[in-house]
């Protein structure tokens, strides 16, 4: 075995019973917190880079050390791939040169997504790979599907893909999409077959854990969430 990663331990036996209320509340009350200045500056630099690329955007949110961003950029040279993570330490680790069509950005995703929507970004693809599960039931609001920013993820649109090693997270995320958009989504188990997009994916898979994926096509709907950022 390459790794011996522990299974997620949670008191939840299924999607959180409060997920619908949280999603509908987020949709009715847009997030108003001020945008951090460092994220605003990082976004402006990313916007300049994206304009120069003149290619469809592939947004890799929560990219960690950037392995997935590199892989996606190499596999899709006809796209401009932007990986975003809040950790300077993770982004600074050496994992090879970035392809010309890839950019790594240190920023807070909650603010970055809001700025992207306000600026009219419409990613062709959007990946969320192995987000922190926050497995305790009381931490639902810290999972993306229970966070006030969730409607912004939906409004950005594009081909959205989530991967996780916790089935409940995937099912819960699928339910949240349904409550927010009416789009029915089903999560499925999948086998990466050695083609690992992230280090976590490899670690979980080689530890014998089941991996889960959901994919859906979302409409770009910025008009539903007018923002003041």
CSV table of N, CA, C and O in Angstrom, one decimal, residues 91-188:
chain,number,residue,atom,x,y,z
A,91,UNK,N,1.0,26.1,-2.1
A,91,UNK,CA,1.3,26.6,-3.5
A,91,UNK,C,2.8,26.8,-3.8
A,91,UNK,O,3.2,26.8,-5.0
A,92,UNK,N,3.6,27.0,-2.8
A,92,UNK,CA,5.0,27.2,-3.0
A,92,UNK,C,5.8,25.9,-3.1
A,92,UNK,O,7.0,26.0,-3.5
A,93,UNK,N,5.2,24.8,-2.9
A,93,UNK,CA,6.0,23.6,-3.0
A,93,UNK,C,6.3,23.3,-4.5
A,93,UNK,O,5.5,23.5,-5.4
A,94,UNK,N,7.5,22.7,-4.7
A,94,UNK,CA,8.0,22.5,-6.1
A,94,UNK,C,7.4,21.2,-6.6
A,94,UNK,O,7.7,20.1,-6.1
A,95,UNK,N,6.6,21.3,-7.7
A,95,UNK,CA,6.1,20.1,-8.3
A,95,UNK,C,6.2,20.3,-9.9
A,95,UNK,O,5.3,19.9,-10.6
A,96,UNK,N,7.3,20.9,-10.3
A,96,UNK,CA,7.5,21.0,-11.7
A,96,UNK,C,7.1,22.4,-12.2
A,96,UNK,O,6.3,23.1,-11.6
A,97,UNK,N,7.5,22.7,-13.4
A,97,UNK,CA,7.1,23.9,-14.1
A,97,UNK,C,5.6,23.9,-14.4
A,97,UNK,O,5.1,22.9,-14.8
A,98,UNK,N,5.1,25.1,-14.4
A,98,UNK,CA,3.7,25.2,-14.8
A,98,UNK,C,3.6,25.3,-16.3
A,98,UNK,O,4.4,26.1,-16.9
A,99,UNK,N,2.7,24.7,-16.9
A,99,UNK,CA,2.5,24.9,-18.4
A,99,UNK,C,2.1,26.3,-18.6
A,99,UNK,O,1.6,27.0,-17.7
A,100,UNK,N,2.3,26.8,-19.8
A,100,UNK,CA,2.0,28.2,-20.2
A,100,UNK,C,0.5,28.5,-20.0
A,100,UNK,O,0.2,29.7,-19.8
A,101,UNK,N,-0.3,27.5,-20.1
A,101,UNK,CA,-1.8,27.8,-19.9
A,101,UNK,C,-2.3,27.5,-18.5
A,101,UNK,O,-3.5,27.3,-18.3
A,102,UNK,N,-1.4,27.6,-17.5
A,102,UNK,CA,-1.8,27.4,-16.1
A,102,UNK,C,-1.3,28.5,-15.3
A,102,UNK,O,-0.2,29.1,-15.5
A,103,UNK,N,-2.1,28.8,-14.2
A,103,UNK,CA,-1.8,29.9,-13.3
A,103,UNK,C,-2.2,29.4,-11.9
A,103,UNK,O,-3.3,28.9,-11.7
A,104,UNK,N,-1.3,29.6,-10.9
A,104,UNK,CA,-1.7,29.3,-9.5
A,104,UNK,C,-1.9,30.6,-8.8
A,104,UNK,O,-1.0,31.5,-8.9
A,105,UNK,N,-2.9,30.7,-8.0
A,105,UNK,CA,-3.3,31.9,-7.4
A,105,UNK,C,-3.6,31.7,-5.9
A,105,UNK,O,-4.3,30.7,-5.5
A,106,UNK,N,-2.9,32.5,-5.0
A,106,UNK,CA,-3.2,32.4,-3.6
A,106,UNK,C,-4.3,33.4,-3.3
A,106,UNK,O,-4.2,34.6,-3.4
A,107,UNK,N,-5.4,32.8,-2.8
A,107,UNK,CA,-6.6,33.7,-2.5
A,107,UNK,C,-7.6,32.9,-1.7
A,107,UNK,O,-7.6,31.7,-1.6
A,108,UNK,N,-8.5,33.7,-1.0
A,108,UNK,CA,-9.6,33.1,-0.3
A,108,UNK,C,-10.7,32.8,-1.3
A,108,UNK,O,-11.2,33.7,-2.0
A,109,UNK,N,-11.1,31.5,-1.4
A,109,UNK,CA,-12.1,31.1,-2.4
A,109,UNK,C,-13.4,31.8,-2.3
A,109,UNK,O,-14.0,32.2,-3.3
A,110,UNK,N,-13.9,32.0,-1.1
A,110,UNK,CA,-15.1,32.7,-0.9
A,110,UNK,C,-15.1,34.1,-1.5
A,110,UNK,O,-16.1,34.5,-2.2
A,111,UNK,N,-14.0,34.8,-1.3
A,111,UNK,CA,-13.9,36.2,-2.0
A,111,UNK,C,-13.6,36.0,-3.5
A,111,UNK,O,-14.2,36.8,-4.3
A,112,UNK,N,-12.8,35.1,-3.8
A,112,UNK,CA,-12.4,34.9,-5.2
A,112,UNK,C,-13.6,34.6,-6.1
A,112,UNK,O,-13.8,35.2,-7.2
A,113,UNK,N,-14.4,33.7,-5.7
A,113,UNK,CA,-15.6,33.3,-6.4
A,113,UNK,C,-16.6,34.5,-6.6
A,113,UNK,O,-17.1,34.7,-7.7
A,114,UNK,N,-16.7,35.3,-5.5
A,114,UNK,CA,-17.6,36.5,-5.6
A,114,UNK,C,-17.1,37.5,-6.6
A,114,UNK,O,-17.8,38.1,-7.4
A,115,UNK,N,-15.8,37.7,-6.6
A,115,UNK,CA,-15.2,38.7,-7.5
A,115,UNK,C,-15.3,38.1,-9.0
A,115,UNK,O,-15.5,38.9,-9.9
A,116,UNK,N,-15.1,36.8,-9.1
A,116,UNK,CA,-15.2,36.2,-10.5
A,116,UNK,C,-16.6,36.4,-11.0
A,116,UNK,O,-16.8,36.8,-12.2
A,117,UNK,N,-17.6,36.2,-10.2
A,117,UNK,CA,-19.0,36.3,-10.7
A,117,UNK,C,-19.3,37.8,-11.0
A,117,UNK,O,-19.9,38.1,-12.1
A,118,UNK,N,-18.9,38.7,-10.1
A,118,UNK,CA,-19.1,40.1,-10.4
A,118,UNK,C,-18.4,40.6,-11.6
A,118,UNK,O,-18.9,41.5,-12.3
A,119,UNK,N,-17.3,40.0,-12.0
A,119,UNK,CA,-16.5,40.4,-13.2
A,119,UNK,C,-17.0,39.7,-14.4
A,119,UNK,O,-16.4,39.9,-15.5
A,120,UNK,N,-18.0,38.8,-14.3
A,120,UNK,CA,-18.5,38.2,-15.5
A,120,UNK,C,-17.8,36.9,-15.9
A,120,UNK,O,-18.1,36.4,-17.0
A,121,UNK,N,-17.0,36.4,-15.0
A,121,UNK,CA,-16.3,35.1,-15.4
A,121,UNK,C,-17.4,34.0,-15.5
A,121,UNK,O,-18.3,33.9,-14.7
A,122,UNK,N,-17.2,33.2,-16.6
A,122,UNK,CA,-18.1,32.1,-16.8
A,122,UNK,C,-17.2,30.8,-17.2
A,122,UNK,O,-17.0,30.6,-18.3
A,123,UNK,N,-16.7,30.1,-16.2
A,123,UNK,CA,-15.8,29.0,-16.4
A,123,UNK,C,-16.5,27.9,-17.3
A,123,UNK,O,-17.7,27.6,-17.0
A,124,UNK,N,-15.8,27.4,-18.3
A,124,UNK,CA,-16.3,26.3,-19.0
A,124,UNK,C,-16.3,25.1,-18.2
A,124,UNK,O,-17.2,24.2,-18.3
A,125,UNK,N,-15.3,24.9,-17.3
A,125,UNK,CA,-15.2,23.8,-16.4
A,125,UNK,C,-14.8,24.3,-15.0
A,125,UNK,O,-14.1,25.3,-14.9
A,126,UNK,N,-15.3,23.6,-14.0
A,126,UNK,CA,-15.0,24.0,-12.6
A,126,UNK,C,-14.9,22.8,-11.8
A,126,UNK,O,-15.8,22.0,-11.7
A,127,UNK,N,-13.7,22.6,-11.2
A,127,UNK,CA,-13.4,21.4,-10.4
A,127,UNK,C,-13.2,21.7,-8.9
A,127,UNK,O,-12.6,22.7,-8.6
A,128,UNK,N,-13.8,20.9,-8.1
A,128,UNK,CA,-13.7,20.9,-6.6
A,128,UNK,C,-13.2,19.5,-6.2
A,128,UNK,O,-14.0,18.6,-6.1
A,129,UNK,N,-11.9,19.4,-6.0
A,129,UNK,CA,-11.3,18.1,-5.8
A,129,UNK,C,-11.0,17.9,-4.3
A,129,UNK,O,-10.1,18.6,-3.8
A,130,UNK,N,-11.7,17.0,-3.7
A,130,UNK,CA,-11.4,16.6,-2.3
A,130,UNK,C,-11.4,17.8,-1.3
A,130,UNK,O,-10.4,18.0,-0.6
A,131,UNK,N,-12.5,18.5,-1.3
A,131,UNK,CA,-12.6,19.6,-0.3
A,131,UNK,C,-12.6,19.0,1.1
A,131,UNK,O,-13.0,17.9,1.4
A,132,UNK,N,-12.2,19.8,2.1
A,132,UNK,CA,-12.2,19.4,3.5
A,132,UNK,C,-13.6,19.0,3.9
A,132,UNK,O,-14.6,19.8,3.7
A,133,UNK,N,-13.8,17.8,4.3
A,133,UNK,CA,-15.2,17.3,4.6
A,133,UNK,C,-15.9,17.9,5.8
A,133,UNK,O,-17.1,17.9,5.9
A,134,UNK,N,-15.1,18.4,6.8
A,134,UNK,CA,-15.7,18.9,8.0
A,134,UNK,C,-16.8,17.9,8.5
A,134,UNK,O,-18.0,18.2,8.5
A,135,UNK,N,-16.3,16.7,8.9
A,135,UNK,CA,-17.3,15.6,9.1
A,135,UNK,C,-18.2,15.7,10.3
A,135,UNK,O,-19.2,15.0,10.4
A,136,UNK,N,-17.9,16.6,11.2
A,136,UNK,CA,-18.9,16.8,12.4
A,136,UNK,C,-20.1,17.5,11.9
A,136,UNK,O,-20.1,18.5,11.2
A,137,UNK,N,-21.3,16.9,12.3
A,137,UNK,CA,-22.6,17.4,11.8
A,137,UNK,C,-22.7,18.9,12.1
A,137,UNK,O,-23.3,19.7,11.3
A,138,UNK,N,-22.2,19.4,13.2
A,138,UNK,CA,-22.4,20.8,13.5
A,138,UNK,C,-21.6,21.7,12.6
A,138,UNK,O,-21.7,23.0,12.7
A,139,UNK,N,-20.7,21.2,11.8
A,139,UNK,CA,-19.8,22.0,10.9
A,139,UNK,C,-20.4,22.0,9.5
A,139,UNK,O,-19.7,22.3,8.6
A,140,UNK,N,-21.7,21.7,9.3
A,140,UNK,CA,-22.3,21.7,8.0
A,140,UNK,C,-22.0,23.1,7.3
A,140,UNK,O,-21.7,23.1,6.1
A,141,UNK,N,-22.1,24.2,8.0
A,141,UNK,CA,-22.0,25.5,7.4
A,141,UNK,C,-20.6,25.7,6.9
A,141,UNK,O,-20.3,26.7,6.2
A,142,UNK,N,-19.6,24.9,7.2
A,142,UNK,CA,-18.2,25.0,6.8
A,142,UNK,C,-18.0,24.2,5.5
A,142,UNK,O,-17.0,24.4,4.8
A,143,UNK,N,-18.9,23.3,5.2
A,143,UNK,CA,-18.8,22.5,3.9
A,143,UNK,C,-19.3,23.5,2.8
A,143,UNK,O,-20.2,24.3,3.0
A,144,UNK,N,-18.8,23.3,1.6
A,144,UNK,CA,-19.2,24.2,0.5
A,144,UNK,C,-20.7,24.2,0.3
A,144,UNK,O,-21.4,25.3,0.1
A,145,UNK,N,-21.4,23.1,0.4
A,145,UNK,CA,-22.8,23.0,0.1
A,145,UNK,C,-23.6,23.6,1.2
A,145,UNK,O,-24.8,23.9,1.0
A,146,UNK,N,-23.0,23.8,2.4
A,146,UNK,CA,-23.8,24.4,3.5
A,146,UNK,C,-23.3,25.9,3.8
A,146,UNK,O,-23.8,26.5,4.7
A,147,UNK,N,-22.3,26.3,3.0
A,147,UNK,CA,-21.8,27.7,3.2
A,147,UNK,C,-22.6,28.7,2.5
A,147,UNK,O,-23.2,28.5,1.5
A,148,UNK,N,-22.6,30.0,3.0
A,148,UNK,CA,-23.4,31.0,2.3
A,148,UNK,C,-22.9,31.3,0.9
A,148,UNK,O,-23.7,31.9,0.1
A,149,UNK,N,-21.7,30.9,0.6
A,149,UNK,CA,-21.2,31.2,-0.8
A,149,UNK,C,-21.7,30.2,-1.8
A,149,UNK,O,-21.5,30.3,-3.0
A,150,UNK,N,-22.4,29.1,-1.4
A,150,UNK,CA,-22.8,28.1,-2.3
A,150,UNK,C,-23.6,28.6,-3.5
A,150,UNK,O,-23.3,28.1,-4.7
A,151,UNK,N,-24.5,29.5,-3.4
A,151,UNK,CA,-25.2,30.0,-4.6
A,151,UNK,C,-24.3,30.7,-5.6
A,151,UNK,O,-24.5,30.6,-6.8
A,152,UNK,N,-23.1,31.2,-5.2
A,152,UNK,CA,-22.2,31.8,-6.1
A,152,UNK,C,-21.5,30.7,-6.9
A,152,UNK,O,-21.3,30.9,-8.1
A,153,UNK,N,-21.2,29.6,-6.3
A,153,UNK,CA,-20.6,28.5,-7.1
A,153,UNK,C,-21.6,28.0,-8.2
A,153,UNK,O,-21.2,27.8,-9.3
A,154,UNK,N,-22.9,28.0,-7.8
A,154,UNK,CA,-23.9,27.6,-8.8
A,154,UNK,C,-24.0,28.7,-9.9
A,154,UNK,O,-24.1,28.3,-11.1
A,155,UNK,N,-24.0,29.9,-9.5
A,155,UNK,CA,-24.2,31.0,-10.5
A,155,UNK,C,-23.0,31.1,-11.5
A,155,UNK,O,-23.2,31.6,-12.6
A,156,UNK,N,-21.8,30.7,-11.1
A,156,UNK,CA,-20.7,30.8,-12.0
A,156,UNK,C,-20.9,29.8,-13.2
A,156,UNK,O,-20.4,30.1,-14.3
A,157,UNK,N,-21.6,28.7,-13.0
A,157,UNK,CA,-22.0,27.8,-14.1
A,157,UNK,C,-20.8,27.0,-14.6
A,157,UNK,O,-19.8,26.8,-13.9
A,158,UNK,N,-21.0,26.4,-15.7
A,158,UNK,CA,-20.0,25.6,-16.3
A,158,UNK,C,-20.2,24.1,-16.0
A,158,UNK,O,-21.1,23.7,-15.3
A,159,UNK,N,-19.3,23.3,-16.5
A,159,UNK,CA,-19.3,21.8,-16.2
A,159,UNK,C,-18.6,21.7,-14.8
A,159,UNK,O,-17.4,21.8,-14.7
A,160,UNK,N,-19.4,21.4,-13.8
A,160,UNK,CA,-18.9,21.3,-12.4
A,160,UNK,C,-18.6,19.9,-12.1
A,160,UNK,O,-19.4,19.0,-12.4
A,161,UNK,N,-17.5,19.6,-11.5
A,161,UNK,CA,-17.1,18.3,-11.1
A,161,UNK,C,-16.6,18.3,-9.6
A,161,UNK,O,-15.7,19.1,-9.3
A,162,UNK,N,-17.2,17.5,-8.8
A,162,UNK,CA,-16.7,17.3,-7.4
A,162,UNK,C,-16.2,15.9,-7.2
A,162,UNK,O,-16.8,15.0,-7.7
A,163,UNK,N,-15.1,15.8,-6.6
A,163,UNK,CA,-14.6,14.5,-6.2
A,163,UNK,C,-14.3,14.5,-4.7
A,163,UNK,O,-13.8,15.5,-4.1
A,164,UNK,N,-14.6,13.4,-4.0
A,164,UNK,CA,-14.5,13.3,-2.6
A,164,UNK,C,-14.3,11.8,-2.2
A,164,UNK,O,-14.7,10.9,-2.9
A,165,UNK,N,-13.8,11.6,-1.0
A,165,UNK,CA,-13.7,10.2,-0.5
A,165,UNK,C,-14.7,9.9,0.6
A,165,UNK,O,-14.6,9.0,1.3
A,166,UNK,N,-15.7,10.8,0.7
A,166,UNK,CA,-16.8,10.6,1.6
A,166,UNK,C,-18.1,10.6,0.9
A,166,UNK,O,-18.6,11.7,0.3
A,167,UNK,N,-18.8,9.5,0.8
A,167,UNK,CA,-20.0,9.4,0.0
A,167,UNK,C,-21.1,10.4,0.5
A,167,UNK,O,-21.8,11.0,-0.4
A,168,UNK,N,-21.2,10.6,1.8
A,168,UNK,CA,-22.2,11.5,2.3
A,168,UNK,C,-22.0,12.9,1.8
A,168,UNK,O,-22.9,13.6,1.5
A,169,UNK,N,-20.7,13.3,1.7
A,169,UNK,CA,-20.4,14.7,1.2
A,169,UNK,C,-20.9,14.8,-0.3
A,169,UNK,O,-21.6,15.8,-0.6
A,170,UNK,N,-20.7,13.8,-1.1
A,170,UNK,CA,-21.1,13.8,-2.5
A,170,UNK,C,-22.6,13.8,-2.6
A,170,UNK,O,-23.2,14.6,-3.4
A,171,UNK,N,-23.3,13.0,-1.8
A,171,UNK,CA,-24.8,13.0,-1.9
A,171,UNK,C,-25.4,14.3,-1.4
A,171,UNK,O,-26.3,14.8,-1.9
A,172,UNK,N,-24.8,14.8,-0.3
A,172,UNK,CA,-25.2,16.1,0.2
A,172,UNK,C,-25.1,17.2,-0.7
A,172,UNK,O,-25.9,18.1,-0.9
A,173,UNK,N,-23.9,17.2,-1.4
A,173,UNK,CA,-23.6,18.3,-2.4
A,173,UNK,C,-24.6,18.2,-3.6
A,173,UNK,O,-25.1,19.2,-4.1
A,174,UNK,N,-24.9,16.9,-4.0
A,174,UNK,CA,-25.9,16.7,-5.0
A,174,UNK,C,-27.3,17.2,-4.6
A,174,UNK,O,-28.0,17.9,-5.4
A,175,UNK,N,-27.7,17.0,-3.4
A,175,UNK,CA,-29.0,17.5,-2.9
A,175,UNK,C,-29.0,19.0,-2.9
A,175,UNK,O,-30.0,19.7,-3.3
A,176,UNK,N,-27.9,19.6,-2.5
A,176,UNK,CA,-27.8,21.1,-2.5
A,176,UNK,C,-27.9,21.7,-3.9
A,176,UNK,O,-28.6,22.7,-4.1
A,177,UNK,N,-27.3,21.0,-4.9
A,177,UNK,CA,-27.5,21.5,-6.3
A,177,UNK,C,-28.9,21.5,-6.6
A,177,UNK,O,-29.5,22.4,-7.3
A,178,UNK,N,-29.6,20.4,-6.3
A,178,UNK,CA,-31.0,20.3,-6.6
A,178,UNK,C,-31.9,21.4,-5.9
A,178,UNK,O,-32.7,22.0,-6.6
A,179,UNK,N,-31.6,21.7,-4.7
A,179,UNK,CA,-32.3,22.7,-4.0
A,179,UNK,C,-32.1,24.1,-4.6
A,179,UNK,O,-33.0,25.0,-4.6
A,180,UNK,N,-30.8,24.3,-5.0
A,180,UNK,CA,-30.5,25.6,-5.6
A,180,UNK,C,-30.9,25.9,-7.0
A,180,UNK,O,-31.2,27.0,-7.4
A,181,UNK,N,-30.8,24.8,-7.8
A,181,UNK,CA,-31.0,25.0,-9.3
A,181,UNK,C,-32.2,24.2,-9.9
A,181,UNK,O,-32.6,24.4,-11.0
A,182,UNK,N,-32.6,23.1,-9.2
A,182,UNK,CA,-33.6,22.2,-9.7
A,182,UNK,C,-33.0,21.2,-10.6
A,182,UNK,O,-33.7,20.3,-11.1
A,183,UNK,N,-31.6,21.2,-10.8
A,183,UNK,CA,-30.9,20.2,-11.6
A,183,UNK,C,-30.7,18.9,-10.7
A,183,UNK,O,-30.2,19.0,-9.6
A,184,UNK,N,-31.2,17.8,-11.2
A,184,UNK,CA,-31.0,16.5,-10.5
A,184,UNK,C,-29.6,15.9,-10.8
A,184,UNK,O,-29.3,15.8,-12.0
A,185,UNK,N,-28.9,15.6,-9.8
A,185,UNK,CA,-27.5,15.1,-9.9
A,185,UNK,C,-27.4,13.9,-9.0
A,185,UNK,O,-27.9,13.8,-7.9
A,186,UNK,N,-26.6,12.9,-9.5
A,186,UNK,CA,-26.4,11.7,-8.8
A,186,UNK,C,-24.9,11.5,-8.7
A,186,UNK,O,-24.2,11.6,-9.7
A,187,UNK,N,-24.4,11.2,-7.5
A,187,UNK,CA,-23.0,10.9,-7.2
A,187,UNK,C,-22.7,9.4,-7.5
A,187,UNK,O,-23.6,8.6,-7.2
A,188,UNK,N,-21.6,9.1,-8.1
A,188,UNK,CA,-21.2,7.8,-8.4
A,188,UNK,C,-19.8,7.4,-7.9
A,188,UNK,O,-19.0,8.3,-7.8
